[in-house]
């Protein structure tokens, strides 16, 4: 049983991970080559060996593509070198970002689902609001994020809330769209059944529409939770002076510390993947008995 | 067809009656009342008259038109006040009047919700106009500095005066970066999802890594992509590819899983191979999900391109325009660019929604409301 | 204590050492002020913050402040911290550039956000076209870092004497490989970090008094920072909540910034009218759509500086 | 094998049922479905009165409009013209009063609910306490021969079992008006006989009104007080056959062997034939 | 009303059919479904040989495993133990050779395809040219009485019509082995008789092999060469009744009136009763 799982799940991951690592090192060699050669040229080193070249390419101070071991050692150093609450510990920044992302996600889920319900249940909202919900998403966040931060800052909200609001702005949309679709996907015959019971809107919603919308909802939630992390990071850029993975990305970018950028990137990817995974876990827990269908 | 019994109107718009005794605003430090502003009083009378005459209308359309007149004259009043040099920001009467008018607008929208054909678009248009009016009234009424938020009228004025720039930006960002990035990104997400669905080994190995890679936020990728692919559209397209990949992947995978067991059994009983089953059964089943992904991506792609342009561009592009004009305090140009982005994005989305309606007319979500 | 909020133009770094030192050393407190320092960032526009009422005083560059003033937010300079411009164009010698006449046909990285006007008026003076289908020099909107030069995507990039230039050095370039053109020396320098507030605030004598105390304490902070650079760097690092700044880089930055605050005829914080006029004329001459179209009036005031001198 | 049919006994003048209350009154109901190519005329000028305690069977060729008629009565479709009155009110009002229990032609079970929770669904909606509804569900599942399958999910059941769950669900609801659309179509004869008996018992006990669609003539005759024979597109009522005149209200399986039974069956068959155009 | 059954004629020794080729050979097939609470024993030690040209009916109480047996033959379920050989190969190989035409108990139509395109689906998969498959679809739709409904979508059809589309789809495919799971369950008697006749004709003409599930004893006797009676959980074969011994291969509707017919029907009914536990 256990070895079976190992074979079917871990082996492929391991094989693919190895392949990706190999590609990565090759890529690092390739992308960093011009810099290395430039370095050799400027140092007038005419005779260099291939191993010397590789060693250099894999240990550039400002690599175009840092190697995984460079990133790993930077991360280990940051994670173990300082207490968790220290500003130089990456986990501290991850927690800051996760905090605003999750708050925003929570708000986004509530807003997204409420909007979807409104759109599905109230005809006026459907025809007049939906197009504007869509339009709202075509406004680039990065452009309005600073204004949101400034305006909310002046009303007296600073710190977590402006960031959460931007997260929410990004993640309510996939939820609304997915839920609208999902809530309308209930089987017409099942809807008729509810009608014959003269179930009220709420009962139809909880007993039929919501269960049939769940596959759509969870697909959207996975996208939304990833978007909420993006939102939190975007929101940390204008307030670049403060904490969070976005601030790390920004300052890394500003000071050309590629390795720092990449470790923040890896950390944010890990953060969203684990959040997506959590949603998947919830999905498995919530969506039961939905496999066969009729025969 | 429909049982057109018009639902009764809730009495809420009548809150505008409360406005009558309240002041309209301040002029030279003194409160202004209705008799001192005859033009506004006339608007008010028109609004009330529309409410009164509503009972005489026969069809929802005529009622909507009549009530809209009432809303329109309410919207006119703050501008009349401003033209007379009155500061309406502290005039409770003005705001109460406008509040009643917005409730009235809601009624108009409800009446228009049943429309079909081209008139279907009247509702959302009025809703949008209402939002813009509110924005105009608030920015002008409260004298919000234009470096914070310009009123829509000045944004509108900026569009023709900066038409050339806006068009160049559109070409650079949309035609070069977005189109290519979107096609490649959605295509790749789709193909990888199908492959992953086909080859479980690949799926189990690649999906976690794929998820990891595509979970990297745009703002983080953009500088890296600029580093790798240079300043021109290539780096923007790369950002879009990465951004759109994940939603497409997830949606395609979810869509491919929706075929019912009995439908799959049917295919099996025909000895239909993988390709046939995919083409004839699983893809049609997945279409609603595919469109879901395509629609979400259509908005993401535009955002991605604009965000990526914040991190270095040639001196053209919508992201470039927004970031530089913000710093130059030309907020009207910024919002004009945002408007172009919004119109483009909505058009893209609308096109996809139309295609969806055509291709998945069988889906319960379109079949029955 | 009187409350006062200061909005910086950029992230916490030695560029703003004076304010952090004044805060940490208690100079503000001693002056009876309770000062909040808000760090900035690439997309925080201090003028927006002050227009929305989120700050009492901002640190900004004069081109941006004047542009905002023309847009209807009446900002007034109440003190000029940086007397000299730190902006320069840094080029690779191996791209074949040793004087401004070599720019032709090359790609030049420029910061936009109002910083491009001095550049454009410089190019206009050199009679180079920067736009059109076949420009003499290709302009690139450069991001926040020096990669375009390191990766040879541009022949020259904009740098600050106190910051990006040293990033190039830290990245392994040698000073002899680089050719720099300081705006100050090219005669296109505009005024940088200065303190701005609104006309409305200045109309109130009480506020003027408060601002005077602030200016005085700030000047003291800068003076202290210039004299105790190592300590100032530590204070800056302690205030950096990103944990990304390095001591090495901040130490160099502190040294360079200290050079920029020198030279005020009447002491730190004095805006000399000649510098102001020069900045205005550069801004009004550059390019096809200049930042400011009208001669600004009352855009600076010595009231606060004078009041501070009398404290 | 059957003996030649005995002549039909002349209709006896039955004393009018003690103030028969009309439950369903359909008047000139016409229903046309609009489709992309051409309209489908599903019901044409259908008039029908159903009294309290009636057991009406609808029988007719496939696609003749039986389901459509039932759906119209249950306020799931709106007639194009004509009107229906249920219990003295509109179908909508009756529906809002929870007057209907509908067994659809397809089981329409919710795949995310276990068998038992599918049966308790309408009871939950009614707001019945948990313990009571569970008891009711178990009783009714037992009645349709599904004791022991409470915890299974619909896709783990055979076709006939799914259909029986759907029947149990409608019966557990105890509605005034029971609408059943081919409930026993997927069942073997023995189970079907068993459920037929159960149904007549229940119907006699509770004095409910039933409208029942079936394709089995024998079943129709056995169960009904009246049989409505319909003709195909546009669906019309061809014949209404009164069974109570000839058969007792309380019935056992062996009345199927009586000549009266065979006679009625023959009349139904003839009506059905009329509506068909097959020449074999 | 039926005359007392005549004694069963003693089984005559029939000359072995000219080298009867075995098409399906099920040997000791057992199938257990694993479910969350407890396993369901669906088939227990089922052995059955079906020859080319046979028409086998499966009959048995609801939930006894008929569908499961058919699905196992069609390689849609794997037996827990035992084996099945189809046409000398595994069910999988036979399936890949497109040997099966399966009419499921539910119609299983694709909602995004019109009626006609649902019928052409298997033909498309076979790679038949467009004109030919359209012709075939029209012919078969006509046969099941659905001419004129080609352009409609499945949800615009009545239950019985959907079922007929599904039958047309399987017949149009012209498979070697036709598996039909209660195909006529949702049809009225007249349509059913008509389709029964059509089916026997087709079967005689094409010499196909059919496996057929039905709940109608009469239908089973009328159509089959052999009737397999099954008992409920765990599904076992109770009895295999050879009809060809007593009835001619070519049949018309009136053989239903013969004593042989009634005799076989009675034997099937007895077998069915045995499997049941109802006491009414
Ligand atoms: N939603 C619909 N749209 C268009 N036509 C429809 C729709 N529903 C039913 N019809 C048509 O209405 C007619 C009557 O259908 P109905 O379902 O009432 O038949 P039925 O008598 O129940 O048949 P069966 O015994 O086969 O279930 C059919 O011809 C069918 O094609
Ligand atoms: N997927 C499944 N999981 C668990 N149990 C199942 C599954 N499919 C069928 N069963 C069980 O197997 C038994 C036989 O089912 P099957 O569908 O073969 O019956 P059937 O003879 O076709 O009945 P019917 O005449 O009602 O269609 C039933 O008791 C059913 O509950
Ligand atoms: C949007 C924007 N990007 C870059 C600069 C360039 N710049 C000049 S000074 C300074 C801070 C300290 O080095 C920075 C970043 C700017 N002003 N605005
Ligand atoms: Mg029907
Ligand atoms: Mg079955």
mmCIF file with all atom_site columns, N, CA, C and O in Angstrom, chain B residues 145-148 226-227 230-231 310 312-313 315 320 323-324 326-330, chain C residues 45 47-48 51-52 67-68 71 73 112-113 116-117 139-141 147-148 151 153:
data_model
loop_
_atom_site.group_PDB
_atom_site.id
_atom_site.type_symbol
_atom_site.label_atom_id
_atom_site.label_alt_id
_atom_site.label_comp_id
_atom_site.label_asym_id
_atom_site.label_entity_id
_atom_site.label_seq_id
_atom_site.pdbx_PDB_ins_code
_atom_site.Cartn_x
_atom_site.Cartn_y
_atom_site.Cartn_z
_atom_site.occupancy
_atom_site.B_iso_or_equiv
_atom_site.pdbx_formal_charge
_atom_site.auth_seq_id
_atom_site.auth_comp_id
_atom_site.auth_asym_id
_atom_site.auth_atom_id
_atom_site.pdbx_PDB_model_num
ATOM 1   N N  . UNK B 1 145 ? -9.110 66.826 -5.122  1.00 0.00 ? 145 UNK B N  1
ATOM 2   C CA . UNK B 1 145 ? -8.007 67.279 -5.972  1.00 0.00 ? 145 UNK B CA 1
ATOM 3   C C  . UNK B 1 145 ? -7.839 66.355 -7.175  1.00 0.00 ? 145 UNK B C  1
ATOM 4   O O  . UNK B 1 145 ? -7.923 65.136 -7.020  1.00 0.00 ? 145 UNK B O  1
ATOM 5   N N  . UNK B 1 146 ? -7.573 66.948 -8.341  1.00 0.00 ? 146 UNK B N  1
ATOM 6   C CA . UNK B 1 146 ? -7.520 66.102 -9.529  1.00 0.00 ? 146 UNK B CA 1
ATOM 7   C C  . UNK B 1 146 ? -6.275 65.225 -9.535  1.00 0.00 ? 146 UNK B C  1
ATOM 8   O O  . UNK B 1 146 ? -6.186 64.287 -10.309 1.00 0.00 ? 146 UNK B O  1
ATOM 9   N N  . UNK B 1 147 ? -5.298 65.527 -8.679  1.00 0.00 ? 147 UNK B N  1
ATOM 10  C CA . UNK B 1 147 ? -4.150 64.621 -8.635  1.00 0.00 ? 147 UNK B CA 1
ATOM 11  C C  . UNK B 1 147 ? -4.500 63.349 -7.876  1.00 0.00 ? 147 UNK B C  1
ATOM 12  O O  . UNK B 1 147 ? -3.770 62.374 -7.895  1.00 0.00 ? 147 UNK B O  1
ATOM 13  N N  . UNK B 1 148 ? -5.615 63.370 -7.163  1.00 0.00 ? 148 UNK B N  1
ATOM 14  C CA . UNK B 1 148 ? -6.063 62.150 -6.486  1.00 0.00 ? 148 UNK B CA 1
ATOM 15  C C  . UNK B 1 148 ? -6.996 61.378 -7.392  1.00 0.00 ? 148 UNK B C  1
ATOM 16  O O  . UNK B 1 148 ? -6.788 60.217 -7.684  1.00 0.00 ? 148 UNK B O  1
ATOM 17  N N  . UNK B 1 226 ? 11.932 40.622 -17.781 1.00 0.00 ? 226 UNK B N  1
ATOM 18  C CA . UNK B 1 226 ? 12.564 41.754 -18.447 1.00 0.00 ? 226 UNK B CA 1
ATOM 19  C C  . UNK B 1 226 ? 14.061 41.494 -18.554 1.00 0.00 ? 226 UNK B C  1
ATOM 20  O O  . UNK B 1 226 ? 14.703 41.784 -19.563 1.00 0.00 ? 226 UNK B O  1
ATOM 21  N N  . UNK B 1 227 ? 14.601 40.884 -17.517 1.00 0.00 ? 227 UNK B N  1
ATOM 22  C CA . UNK B 1 227 ? 16.018 40.558 -17.519 1.00 0.00 ? 227 UNK B CA 1
ATOM 23  C C  . UNK B 1 227 ? 16.333 39.545 -18.621 1.00 0.00 ? 227 UNK B C  1
ATOM 24  O O  . UNK B 1 227 ? 17.352 39.625 -19.291 1.00 0.00 ? 227 UNK B O  1
ATOM 25  N N  . UNK B 1 230 ? 14.458 40.959 -22.446 1.00 0.00 ? 230 UNK B N  1
ATOM 26  C CA . UNK B 1 230 ? 14.657 42.312 -22.927 1.00 0.00 ? 230 UNK B CA 1
ATOM 27  C C  . UNK B 1 230 ? 13.461 43.210 -22.649 1.00 0.00 ? 230 UNK B C  1
ATOM 28  O O  . UNK B 1 230 ? 12.488 42.817 -22.027 1.00 0.00 ? 230 UNK B O  1
ATOM 29  N N  . UNK B 1 231 ? 13.568 44.457 -23.164 1.00 0.00 ? 231 UNK B N  1
ATOM 30  C CA . UNK B 1 231 ? 12.602 45.471 -22.786 1.00 0.00 ? 231 UNK B CA 1
ATOM 31  C C  . UNK B 1 231 ? 11.336 45.465 -23.624 1.00 0.00 ? 231 UNK B C  1
ATOM 32  O O  . UNK B 1 231 ? 10.344 46.021 -23.240 1.00 0.00 ? 231 UNK B O  1
ATOM 33  N N  . UNK B 1 310 ? 5.542  48.106 -16.028 1.00 0.00 ? 310 UNK B N  1
ATOM 34  C CA . UNK B 1 310 ? 6.041  48.946 -14.940 1.00 0.00 ? 310 UNK B CA 1
ATOM 35  C C  . UNK B 1 310 ? 7.526  48.702 -14.699 1.00 0.00 ? 310 UNK B C  1
ATOM 36  O O  . UNK B 1 310 ? 8.196  49.492 -14.074 1.00 0.00 ? 310 UNK B O  1
ATOM 37  N N  . UNK B 1 312 ? 10.045 48.338 -16.816 1.00 0.00 ? 312 UNK B N  1
ATOM 38  C CA . UNK B 1 312 ? 10.972 48.650 -17.883 1.00 0.00 ? 312 UNK B CA 1
ATOM 39  C C  . UNK B 1 312 ? 10.345 48.399 -19.229 1.00 0.00 ? 312 UNK B C  1
ATOM 40  O O  . UNK B 1 312 ? 9.845  47.312 -19.503 1.00 0.00 ? 312 UNK B O  1
ATOM 41  N N  . UNK B 1 313 ? 10.314 49.453 -20.080 1.00 0.00 ? 313 UNK B N  1
ATOM 42  C CA . UNK B 1 313 ? 9.738  49.318 -21.418 1.00 0.00 ? 313 UNK B CA 1
ATOM 43  C C  . UNK B 1 313 ? 10.446 50.291 -22.326 1.00 0.00 ? 313 UNK B C  1
ATOM 44  O O  . UNK B 1 313 ? 11.134 51.189 -21.866 1.00 0.00 ? 313 UNK B O  1
ATOM 45  N N  . UNK B 1 315 ? 9.658  53.531 -24.607 1.00 0.00 ? 315 UNK B N  1
ATOM 46  C CA . UNK B 1 315 ? 8.820  54.608 -24.080 1.00 0.00 ? 315 UNK B CA 1
ATOM 47  C C  . UNK B 1 315 ? 7.434  54.625 -24.689 1.00 0.00 ? 315 UNK B C  1
ATOM 48  O O  . UNK B 1 315 ? 6.925  55.664 -25.094 1.00 0.00 ? 315 UNK B O  1
ATOM 49  N N  . UNK B 1 320 ? 3.557  51.744 -19.320 1.00 0.00 ? 320 UNK B N  1
ATOM 50  C CA . UNK B 1 320 ? 4.496  52.862 -19.294 1.00 0.00 ? 320 UNK B CA 1
ATOM 51  C C  . UNK B 1 320 ? 3.738  54.162 -19.083 1.00 0.00 ? 320 UNK B C  1
ATOM 52  O O  . UNK B 1 320 ? 4.086  54.989 -18.236 1.00 0.00 ? 320 UNK B O  1
ATOM 53  N N  . UNK B 1 323 ? 2.388  54.494 -15.482 1.00 0.00 ? 323 UNK B N  1
ATOM 54  C CA . UNK B 1 323 ? 3.366  54.748 -14.418 1.00 0.00 ? 323 UNK B CA 1
ATOM 55  C C  . UNK B 1 323 ? 4.010  56.111 -14.568 1.00 0.00 ? 323 UNK B C  1
ATOM 56  O O  . UNK B 1 323 ? 4.254  56.789 -13.573 1.00 0.00 ? 323 UNK B O  1
ATOM 57  N N  . UNK B 1 324 ? 4.281  56.554 -15.814 1.00 0.00 ? 324 UNK B N  1
ATOM 58  C CA . UNK B 1 324 ? 4.940  57.857 -15.917 1.00 0.00 ? 324 UNK B CA 1
ATOM 59  C C  . UNK B 1 324 ? 3.963  58.999 -15.678 1.00 0.00 ? 324 UNK B C  1
ATOM 60  O O  . UNK B 1 324 ? 4.305  59.974 -15.029 1.00 0.00 ? 324 UNK B O  1
ATOM 61  N N  . UNK B 1 326 ? 1.344  59.016 -13.814 1.00 0.00 ? 326 UNK B N  1
ATOM 62  C CA . UNK B 1 326 ? 1.035  59.146 -12.386 1.00 0.00 ? 326 UNK B CA 1
ATOM 63  C C  . UNK B 1 326 ? 2.064  60.074 -11.756 1.00 0.00 ? 326 UNK B C  1
ATOM 64  O O  . UNK B 1 326 ? 1.739  60.997 -11.010 1.00 0.00 ? 326 UNK B O  1
ATOM 65  N N  . UNK B 1 327 ? 3.327  59.831 -12.088 1.00 0.00 ? 327 UNK B N  1
ATOM 66  C CA . UNK B 1 327 ? 4.374  60.625 -11.472 1.00 0.00 ? 327 UNK B CA 1
ATOM 67  C C  . UNK B 1 327 ? 4.361  62.065 -11.981 1.00 0.00 ? 327 UNK B C  1
ATOM 68  O O  . UNK B 1 327 ? 4.807  62.971 -11.299 1.00 0.00 ? 327 UNK B O  1
ATOM 69  N N  . UNK B 1 328 ? 3.841  62.260 -13.206 1.00 0.00 ? 328 UNK B N  1
ATOM 70  C CA . UNK B 1 328 ? 3.758  63.626 -13.735 1.00 0.00 ? 328 UNK B CA 1
ATOM 71  C C  . UNK B 1 328 ? 2.480  64.321 -13.298 1.00 0.00 ? 328 UNK B C  1
ATOM 72  O O  . UNK B 1 328 ? 2.191  65.422 -13.768 1.00 0.00 ? 328 UNK B O  1
ATOM 73  N N  . UNK B 1 329 ? 1.679  63.617 -12.507 1.00 0.00 ? 329 UNK B N  1
ATOM 74  C CA . UNK B 1 329 ? 0.443  64.188 -11.989 1.00 0.00 ? 329 UNK B CA 1
ATOM 75  C C  . UNK B 1 329 ? -0.623 64.374 -13.068 1.00 0.00 ? 329 UNK B C  1
ATOM 76  O O  . UNK B 1 329 ? -1.588 65.078 -12.865 1.00 0.00 ? 329 UNK B O  1
ATOM 77  N N  . UNK B 1 330 ? -0.429 63.739 -14.213 1.00 0.00 ? 330 UNK B N  1
ATOM 78  C CA . UNK B 1 330 ? -1.472 63.814 -15.242 1.00 0.00 ? 330 UNK B CA 1
ATOM 79  C C  . UNK B 1 330 ? -2.463 62.676 -15.036 1.00 0.00 ? 330 UNK B C  1
ATOM 80  O O  . UNK B 1 330 ? -2.526 61.738 -15.813 1.00 0.00 ? 330 UNK B O  1
ATOM 81  N N  . UNK C 2 45  ? 3.325  58.194 -4.399  1.00 0.00 ? 45  UNK C N  1
ATOM 82  C CA . UNK C 2 45  ? 3.602  59.540 -4.867  1.00 0.00 ? 45  UNK C CA 1
ATOM 83  C C  . UNK C 2 45  ? 3.336  60.479 -3.703  1.00 0.00 ? 45  UNK C C  1
ATOM 84  O O  . UNK C 2 45  ? 2.185  60.699 -3.342  1.00 0.00 ? 45  UNK C O  1
ATOM 85  N N  . UNK C 2 47  ? 3.178  63.524 -3.319  1.00 0.00 ? 47  UNK C N  1
ATOM 86  C CA . UNK C 2 47  ? 2.267  64.661 -3.544  1.00 0.00 ? 47  UNK C CA 1
ATOM 87  C C  . UNK C 2 47  ? 0.816  64.218 -3.433  1.00 0.00 ? 47  UNK C C  1
ATOM 88  O O  . UNK C 2 47  ? -0.033 64.956 -2.963  1.00 0.00 ? 47  UNK C O  1
ATOM 89  N N  . UNK C 2 48  ? 0.541  62.967 -3.867  1.00 0.00 ? 48  UNK C N  1
ATOM 90  C CA . UNK C 2 48  ? -0.821 62.457 -3.713  1.00 0.00 ? 48  UNK C CA 1
ATOM 91  C C  . UNK C 2 48  ? -1.162 62.308 -2.246  1.00 0.00 ? 48  UNK C C  1
ATOM 92  O O  . UNK C 2 48  ? -2.270 62.619 -1.810  1.00 0.00 ? 48  UNK C O  1
ATOM 93  N N  . UNK C 2 51  ? -1.863 65.641 -0.835  1.00 0.00 ? 51  UNK C N  1
ATOM 94  C CA . UNK C 2 51  ? -3.121 66.194 -1.366  1.00 0.00 ? 51  UNK C CA 1
ATOM 95  C C  . UNK C 2 51  ? -4.314 65.548 -0.689  1.00 0.00 ? 51  UNK C C  1
ATOM 96  O O  . UNK C 2 51  ? -5.345 66.180 -0.476  1.00 0.00 ? 51  UNK C O  1
ATOM 97  N N  . UNK C 2 52  ? -4.161 64.283 -0.348  1.00 0.00 ? 52  UNK C N  1
ATOM 98  C CA . UNK C 2 52  ? -5.262 63.581 0.299   1.00 0.00 ? 52  UNK C CA 1
ATOM 99  C C  . UNK C 2 52  ? -5.263 63.801 1.800   1.00 0.00 ? 52  UNK C C  1
ATOM 100 O O  . UNK C 2 52  ? -6.135 63.287 2.495   1.00 0.00 ? 52  UNK C O  1
ATOM 101 N N  . UNK C 2 67  ? 5.163  70.385 -10.873 1.00 0.00 ? 67  UNK C N  1
ATOM 102 C CA . UNK C 2 67  ? 4.106  69.848 -11.738 1.00 0.00 ? 67  UNK C CA 1
ATOM 103 C C  . UNK C 2 67  ? 2.807  69.735 -10.953 1.00 0.00 ? 67  UNK C C  1
ATOM 104 O O  . UNK C 2 67  ? 1.729  70.091 -11.438 1.00 0.00 ? 67  UNK C O  1
ATOM 105 N N  . UNK C 2 68  ? 2.894  69.236 -9.738  1.00 0.00 ? 68  UNK C N  1
ATOM 106 C CA . UNK C 2 68  ? 1.697  69.106 -8.911  1.00 0.00 ? 68  UNK C CA 1
ATOM 107 C C  . UNK C 2 68  ? 1.083  70.461 -8.631  1.00 0.00 ? 68  UNK C C  1
ATOM 108 O O  . UNK C 2 68  ? -0.137 70.631 -8.641  1.00 0.00 ? 68  UNK C O  1
ATOM 109 N N  . UNK C 2 71  ? -0.984 71.503 -11.273 1.00 0.00 ? 71  UNK C N  1
ATOM 110 C CA . UNK C 2 71  ? -2.218 70.716 -11.360 1.00 0.00 ? 71  UNK C CA 1
ATOM 111 C C  . UNK C 2 71  ? -3.214 71.092 -10.263 1.00 0.00 ? 71  UNK C C  1
ATOM 112 O O  . UNK C 2 71  ? -4.232 70.438 -10.091 1.00 0.00 ? 71  UNK C O  1
ATOM 113 N N  . UNK C 2 73  ? -2.605 71.507 -6.777  1.00 0.00 ? 73  UNK C N  1
ATOM 114 C CA . UNK C 2 73  ? -2.319 71.256 -5.353  1.00 0.00 ? 73  UNK C CA 1
ATOM 115 C C  . UNK C 2 73  ? -1.173 72.200 -4.982  1.00 0.00 ? 73  UNK C C  1
ATOM 116 O O  . UNK C 2 73  ? -0.033 71.984 -5.372  1.00 0.00 ? 73  UNK C O  1
ATOM 117 N N  . UNK C 2 112 ? 11.754 57.732 -15.679 1.00 0.00 ? 112 UNK C N  1
ATOM 118 C CA . UNK C 2 112 ? 10.686 58.670 -16.015 1.00 0.00 ? 112 UNK C CA 1
ATOM 119 C C  . UNK C 2 112 ? 10.152 59.242 -14.707 1.00 0.00 ? 112 UNK C C  1
ATOM 120 O O  . UNK C 2 112 ? 10.917 59.450 -13.788 1.00 0.00 ? 112 UNK C O  1
ATOM 121 N N  . UNK C 2 113 ? 8.931  59.532 -14.586 1.00 0.00 ? 113 UNK C N  1
ATOM 122 C CA . UNK C 2 113 ? 8.406  60.069 -13.346 1.00 0.00 ? 113 UNK C CA 1
ATOM 123 C C  . UNK C 2 113 ? 8.887  61.488 -13.103 1.00 0.00 ? 113 UNK C C  1
ATOM 124 O O  . UNK C 2 113 ? 9.119  61.890 -11.971 1.00 0.00 ? 113 UNK C O  1
ATOM 125 N N  . UNK C 2 116 ? 12.764 62.746 -16.351 1.00 0.00 ? 116 UNK C N  1
ATOM 126 C CA . UNK C 2 116 ? 13.202 62.727 -17.735 1.00 0.00 ? 116 UNK C CA 1
ATOM 127 C C  . UNK C 2 116 ? 13.348 64.128 -18.321 1.00 0.00 ? 116 UNK C C  1
ATOM 128 O O  . UNK C 2 116 ? 13.995 64.310 -19.345 1.00 0.00 ? 116 UNK C O  1
ATOM 129 N N  . UNK C 2 117 ? 12.761 65.125 -17.655 1.00 0.00 ? 117 UNK C N  1
ATOM 130 C CA . UNK C 2 117 ? 12.797 66.459 -18.252 1.00 0.00 ? 117 UNK C CA 1
ATOM 131 C C  . UNK C 2 117 ? 14.181 67.043 -18.346 1.00 0.00 ? 117 UNK C C  1
ATOM 132 O O  . UNK C 2 117 ? 14.558 67.568 -19.403 1.00 0.00 ? 117 UNK C O  1
ATOM 133 N N  . UNK C 2 139 ? 15.488 55.852 -26.295 1.00 0.00 ? 139 UNK C N  1
ATOM 134 C CA . UNK C 2 139 ? 15.276 56.016 -24.857 1.00 0.00 ? 139 UNK C CA 1
ATOM 135 C C  . UNK C 2 139 ? 14.556 54.784 -24.321 1.00 0.00 ? 139 UNK C C  1
ATOM 136 O O  . UNK C 2 139 ? 13.647 54.248 -24.945 1.00 0.00 ? 139 UNK C O  1
ATOM 137 N N  . UNK C 2 140 ? 15.016 54.358 -23.167 1.00 0.00 ? 140 UNK C N  1
ATOM 138 C CA . UNK C 2 140 ? 14.450 53.185 -22.530 1.00 0.00 ? 140 UNK C CA 1
ATOM 139 C C  . UNK C 2 140 ? 13.945 53.615 -21.177 1.00 0.00 ? 140 UNK C C  1
ATOM 140 O O  . UNK C 2 140 ? 14.623 54.343 -20.465 1.00 0.00 ? 140 UNK C O  1
ATOM 141 N N  . UNK C 2 141 ? 12.729 53.184 -20.821 1.00 0.00 ? 141 UNK C N  1
ATOM 142 C CA . UNK C 2 141 ? 12.302 53.495 -19.460 1.00 0.00 ? 141 UNK C CA 1
ATOM 143 C C  . UNK C 2 141 ? 12.915 52.469 -18.544 1.00 0.00 ? 141 UNK C C  1
ATOM 144 O O  . UNK C 2 141 ? 12.579 51.280 -18.572 1.00 0.00 ? 141 UNK C O  1
ATOM 145 N N  . UNK C 2 147 ? 20.519 46.582 -13.907 1.00 0.00 ? 147 UNK C N  1
ATOM 146 C CA . UNK C 2 147 ? 20.724 45.457 -14.812 1.00 0.00 ? 147 UNK C CA 1
ATOM 147 C C  . UNK C 2 147 ? 20.896 45.844 -16.273 1.00 0.00 ? 147 UNK C C  1
ATOM 148 O O  . UNK C 2 147 ? 21.715 45.249 -16.974 1.00 0.00 ? 147 UNK C O  1
ATOM 149 N N  . UNK C 2 148 ? 20.151 46.832 -16.782 1.00 0.00 ? 148 UNK C N  1
ATOM 150 C CA . UNK C 2 148 ? 20.297 47.139 -18.212 1.00 0.00 ? 148 UNK C CA 1
ATOM 151 C C  . UNK C 2 148 ? 21.740 47.442 -18.600 1.00 0.00 ? 148 UNK C C  1
ATOM 152 O O  . UNK C 2 148 ? 22.170 47.077 -19.692 1.00 0.00 ? 148 UNK C O  1
ATOM 153 N N  . UNK C 2 151 ? 23.854 44.105 -18.262 1.00 0.00 ? 151 UNK C N  1
ATOM 154 C CA . UNK C 2 151 ? 23.553 43.149 -19.322 1.00 0.00 ? 151 UNK C CA 1
ATOM 155 C C  . UNK C 2 151 ? 23.647 43.754 -20.703 1.00 0.00 ? 151 UNK C C  1
ATOM 156 O O  . UNK C 2 151 ? 23.210 43.150 -21.670 1.00 0.00 ? 151 UNK C O  1
ATOM 157 N N  . UNK C 2 153 ? 22.009 45.961 -22.153 1.00 0.00 ? 153 UNK C N  1
ATOM 158 C CA . UNK C 2 153 ? 20.780 46.293 -22.867 1.00 0.00 ? 153 UNK C CA 1
ATOM 159 C C  . UNK C 2 153 ? 20.752 47.780 -23.182 1.00 0.00 ? 153 UNK C C  1
ATOM 160 O O  . UNK C 2 153 ? 19.996 48.226 -24.035 1.00 0.00 ? 153 UNK C O  1
#
